[in-house]
Amino acid sequence: MPDYRIRLATGDDAAAIAAIYAPFCEASVVTFETVPPTAVEMRSRLEATLPARPWLVSEAGTSIAGYAYAAPHRVRAAYQWCAESSVYIHTDHHRRGVGRALYHALFTLLRELGYHNVFAGVTLPNPASVRLHEAFGFEQIGIYRSAGFKQGVWHDVGWWQLALGEYSEEPTPPLAFADLLATRGTPRFEADGSARWPE
């Protein structure tokens, strides 16, 4: 089994990330996107995300085995302490702990940034994704019935929520990811996703 290494994504990872994501658009209902984004579009998404929130990749040798990132849950101000998580793994690297390690690293960073909740939408049925999320303590909070039509069928989407810590009565706005890196430096990640910050 290859050694996996988690690191922050860069724009140069866009083509590999787009290649991992494309089959999920074309041949599955995991995502409701139907047209795979090009590498140029993926680079734009990645570079738009990174100043505000983390985007991570897992490397296996010189190739990208998977990636995870955080997106805003909603854009209105009172939602600013909430993020949505996504993780995608290349089919060659399923069932090797890649998704678990990426999520561990992602949630560590979101806590550092000051987020209080993470939400995850899962097209149902998807028992592997449900197991992954519930292993981290996500709890199912509802189902959007027949929320998306893809591949000739209407699909339900289940929603799961993870509380990242205590709820403050006077929360400060989450830090931008770029600001965290500027003050703490770039973390290094262990194989399981644990983060080590420069001293």
PDB file of N, CA and C in Angstrom, residues 111-153:
ATOM      1  N   ARG A 111     -11.617  23.994  13.088  1.00  0.00           N
ATOM      2  CA  ARG A 111     -11.649  24.372  14.507  1.00  0.00           C
ATOM      3  C   ARG A 111     -10.694  25.531  14.774  1.00  0.00           C
ATOM      4  N   GLU A 112      -9.501  25.441  14.219  1.00  0.00           N
ATOM      5  CA  GLU A 112      -8.522  26.512  14.399  1.00  0.00           C
ATOM      6  C   GLU A 112      -9.051  27.837  13.856  1.00  0.00           C
ATOM      7  N   LEU A 113      -9.824  27.780  12.788  1.00  0.00           N
ATOM      8  CA  LEU A 113     -10.354  28.996  12.171  1.00  0.00           C
ATOM      9  C   LEU A 113     -11.531  29.575  12.938  1.00  0.00           C
ATOM     10  N   GLY A 114     -12.149  28.777  13.799  1.00  0.00           N
ATOM     11  CA  GLY A 114     -13.251  29.277  14.601  1.00  0.00           C
ATOM     12  C   GLY A 114     -14.630  28.903  14.097  1.00  0.00           C
ATOM     13  N   TYR A 115     -14.714  27.872  13.253  1.00  0.00           N
ATOM     14  CA  TYR A 115     -16.026  27.399  12.812  1.00  0.00           C
ATOM     15  C   TYR A 115     -16.676  26.580  13.927  1.00  0.00           C
ATOM     16  N   HIS A 116     -18.016  26.645  13.993  1.00  0.00           N
ATOM     17  CA  HIS A 116     -18.761  25.929  15.022  1.00  0.00           C
ATOM     18  C   HIS A 116     -19.468  24.687  14.483  1.00  0.00           C
ATOM     19  N   ASN A 117     -19.871  24.704  13.223  1.00  0.00           N
ATOM     20  CA  ASN A 117     -20.616  23.590  12.641  1.00  0.00           C
ATOM     21  C   ASN A 117     -20.070  23.228  11.269  1.00  0.00           C
ATOM     22  N   VAL A 118     -20.127  21.927  10.983  1.00  0.00           N
ATOM     23  CA  VAL A 118     -19.872  21.441   9.633  1.00  0.00           C
ATOM     24  C   VAL A 118     -21.097  20.642   9.202  1.00  0.00           C
ATOM     25  N   PHE A 119     -21.562  20.904   7.999  1.00  0.00           N
ATOM     26  CA  PHE A 119     -22.693  20.183   7.427  1.00  0.00           C
ATOM     27  C   PHE A 119     -22.208  19.383   6.218  1.00  0.00           C
ATOM     28  N   ALA A 120     -22.842  18.242   5.993  1.00  0.00           N
ATOM     29  CA  ALA A 120     -22.504  17.415   4.840  1.00  0.00           C
ATOM     30  C   ALA A 120     -23.790  16.892   4.219  1.00  0.00           C
ATOM     31  N   GLY A 121     -23.919  17.077   2.914  1.00  0.00           N
ATOM     32  CA  GLY A 121     -25.043  16.525   2.176  1.00  0.00           C
ATOM     33  C   GLY A 121     -24.617  15.240   1.486  1.00  0.00           C
ATOM     34  N   VAL A 122     -25.431  14.200   1.599  1.00  0.00           N
ATOM     35  CA  VAL A 122     -25.110  12.883   1.039  1.00  0.00           C
ATOM     36  C   VAL A 122     -26.283  12.411   0.194  1.00  0.00           C
ATOM     37  N   THR A 123     -26.051  12.182  -1.100  1.00  0.00           N
ATOM     38  CA  THR A 123     -27.085  11.602  -1.945  1.00  0.00           C
ATOM     39  C   THR A 123     -27.353  10.176  -1.482  1.00  0.00           C
ATOM     40  N   LEU A 124     -28.602   9.862  -1.244  1.00  0.00           N
ATOM     41  CA  LEU A 124     -28.979   8.571  -0.678  1.00  0.00           C
ATOM     42  C   LEU A 124     -29.457   7.607  -1.763  1.00  0.00           C
ATOM     43  N   PRO A 125     -29.136   6.297  -1.585  1.00  0.00           N
ATOM     44  CA  PRO A 125     -28.345   5.721  -0.490  1.00  0.00           C
ATOM     45  C   PRO A 125     -26.850   5.796  -0.783  1.00  0.00           C
ATOM     46  N   ASN A 126     -26.075   5.934   0.256  1.00  0.00           N
ATOM     47  CA  ASN A 126     -24.620   5.916   0.145  1.00  0.00           C
ATOM     48  C   ASN A 126     -24.065   5.486   1.500  1.00  0.00           C
ATOM     49  N   PRO A 127     -24.170   4.196   1.830  1.00  0.00           N
ATOM     50  CA  PRO A 127     -23.772   3.749   3.168  1.00  0.00           C
ATOM     51  C   PRO A 127     -22.321   4.019   3.513  1.00  0.00           C
ATOM     52  N   ALA A 128     -21.419   3.988   2.523  1.00  0.00           N
ATOM     53  CA  ALA A 128     -20.006   4.247   2.823  1.00  0.00           C
ATOM     54  C   ALA A 128     -19.810   5.681   3.287  1.00  0.00           C
ATOM     55  N   SER A 129     -20.459   6.631   2.620  1.00  0.00           N
ATOM     56  CA  SER A 129     -20.344   8.029   3.027  1.00  0.00           C
ATOM     57  C   SER A 129     -20.994   8.257   4.375  1.00  0.00           C
ATOM     58  N   VAL A 130     -22.127   7.634   4.609  1.00  0.00           N
ATOM     59  CA  VAL A 130     -22.789   7.776   5.910  1.00  0.00           C
ATOM     60  C   VAL A 130     -21.884   7.249   7.019  1.00  0.00           C
ATOM     61  N   ARG A 131     -21.261   6.095   6.806  1.00  0.00           N
ATOM     62  CA  ARG A 131     -20.353   5.539   7.816  1.00  0.00           C
ATOM     63  C   ARG A 131     -19.191   6.474   8.093  1.00  0.00           C
ATOM     64  N   LEU A 132     -18.615   7.048   7.030  1.00  0.00           N
ATOM     65  CA  LEU A 132     -17.489   7.964   7.212  1.00  0.00           C
ATOM     66  C   LEU A 132     -17.903   9.154   8.066  1.00  0.00           C
ATOM     67  N   HIS A 133     -19.010   9.774   7.723  1.00  0.00           N
ATOM     68  CA  HIS A 133     -19.432  10.960   8.463  1.00  0.00           C
ATOM     69  C   HIS A 133     -19.807  10.632   9.908  1.00  0.00           C
ATOM     70  N   GLU A 134     -20.526   9.559  10.097  1.00  0.00           N
ATOM     71  CA  GLU A 134     -20.939   9.222  11.461  1.00  0.00           C
ATOM     72  C   GLU A 134     -19.765   8.771  12.321  1.00  0.00           C
ATOM     73  N   ALA A 135     -18.702   8.246  11.705  1.00  0.00           N
ATOM     74  CA  ALA A 135     -17.499   7.907  12.459  1.00  0.00           C
ATOM     75  C   ALA A 135     -16.853   9.151  13.072  1.00  0.00           C
ATOM     76  N   PHE A 136     -17.084  10.310  12.455  1.00  0.00           N
ATOM     77  CA  PHE A 136     -16.548  11.563  12.989  1.00  0.00           C
ATOM     78  C   PHE A 136     -17.518  12.237  13.953  1.00  0.00           C
ATOM     79  N   GLY A 137     -18.669  11.645  14.186  1.00  0.00           N
ATOM     80  CA  GLY A 137     -19.636  12.221  15.105  1.00  0.00           C
ATOM     81  C   GLY A 137     -20.739  13.020  14.445  1.00  0.00           C
ATOM     82  N   PHE A 138     -20.803  13.025  13.100  1.00  0.00           N
ATOM     83  CA  PHE A 138     -21.913  13.677  12.429  1.00  0.00           C
ATOM     84  C   PHE A 138     -23.224  12.989  12.822  1.00  0.00           C
ATOM     85  N   GLU A 139     -24.272  13.791  12.968  1.00  0.00           N
ATOM     86  CA  GLU A 139     -25.604  13.269  13.237  1.00  0.00           C
ATOM     87  C   GLU A 139     -26.544  13.690  12.114  1.00  0.00           C
ATOM     88  N   GLN A 140     -27.383  12.752  11.682  1.00  0.00           N
ATOM     89  CA  GLN A 140     -28.337  13.090  10.626  1.00  0.00           C
ATOM     90  C   GLN A 140     -29.390  14.052  11.170  1.00  0.00           C
ATOM     91  N   ILE A 141     -29.659  15.107  10.402  1.00  0.00           N
ATOM     92  CA  ILE A 141     -30.597  16.132  10.852  1.00  0.00           C
ATOM     93  C   ILE A 141     -31.788  16.287   9.913  1.00  0.00           C
ATOM     94  N   GLY A 142     -31.785  15.598   8.779  1.00  0.00           N
ATOM     95  CA  GLY A 142     -32.930  15.719   7.890  1.00  0.00           C
ATOM     96  C   GLY A 142     -32.650  15.154   6.519  1.00  0.00           C
ATOM     97  N   ILE A 143     -33.691  15.107   5.713  1.00  0.00           N
ATOM     98  CA  ILE A 143     -33.598  14.605   4.337  1.00  0.00           C
ATOM     99  C   ILE A 143     -34.363  15.545   3.421  1.00  0.00           C
ATOM    100  N   TYR A 144     -33.701  15.955   2.331  1.00  0.00           N
ATOM    101  CA  TYR A 144     -34.395  16.656   1.259  1.00  0.00           C
ATOM    102  C   TYR A 144     -34.943  15.593   0.320  1.00  0.00           C
ATOM    103  N   ARG A 145     -36.244  15.459   0.240  1.00  0.00           N
ATOM    104  CA  ARG A 145     -36.862  14.418  -0.572  1.00  0.00           C
ATOM    105  C   ARG A 145     -36.870  14.816  -2.050  1.00  0.00           C
ATOM    106  N   SER A 146     -36.450  13.877  -2.896  1.00  0.00           N
ATOM    107  CA  SER A 146     -36.451  14.089  -4.353  1.00  0.00           C
ATOM    108  C   SER A 146     -35.857  15.450  -4.708  1.00  0.00           C
ATOM    109  N   ALA A 147     -34.687  15.708  -4.165  1.00  0.00           N
ATOM    110  CA  ALA A 147     -34.063  17.026  -4.313  1.00  0.00           C
ATOM    111  C   ALA A 147     -33.356  17.205  -5.645  1.00  0.00           C
ATOM    112  N   GLY A 148     -32.921  16.108  -6.262  1.00  0.00           N
ATOM    113  CA  GLY A 148     -32.178  16.229  -7.510  1.00  0.00           C
ATOM    114  C   GLY A 148     -32.565  15.143  -8.495  1.00  0.00           C
ATOM    115  N   PHE A 149     -32.600  15.499  -9.769  1.00  0.00           N
ATOM    116  CA  PHE A 149     -32.921  14.544 -10.839  1.00  0.00           C
ATOM    117  C   PHE A 149     -31.665  14.335 -11.661  1.00  0.00           C
ATOM    118  N   LYS A 150     -31.160  13.118 -11.632  1.00  0.00           N
ATOM    119  CA  LYS A 150     -29.935  12.795 -12.365  1.00  0.00           C
ATOM    120  C   LYS A 150     -29.992  11.338 -12.785  1.00  0.00           C
ATOM    121  N   GLN A 151     -29.483  11.056 -13.964  1.00  0.00           N
ATOM    122  CA  GLN A 151     -29.470   9.702 -14.522  1.00  0.00           C
ATOM    123  C   GLN A 151     -30.873   9.099 -14.553  1.00  0.00           C
ATOM    124  N   GLY A 152     -31.857   9.952 -14.843  1.00  0.00           N
ATOM    125  CA  GLY A 152     -33.218   9.489 -15.031  1.00  0.00           C
ATOM    126  C   GLY A 152     -33.999   9.179 -13.775  1.00  0.00           C
ATOM    127  N   VAL A 153     -33.480   9.566 -12.602  1.00  0.00           N
ATOM    128  CA  VAL A 153     -34.124   9.227 -11.334  1.00  0.00           C
ATOM    129  C   VAL A 153     -34.072  10.433 -10.401  1.00  0.00           C
TER     130      VAL A 153
END
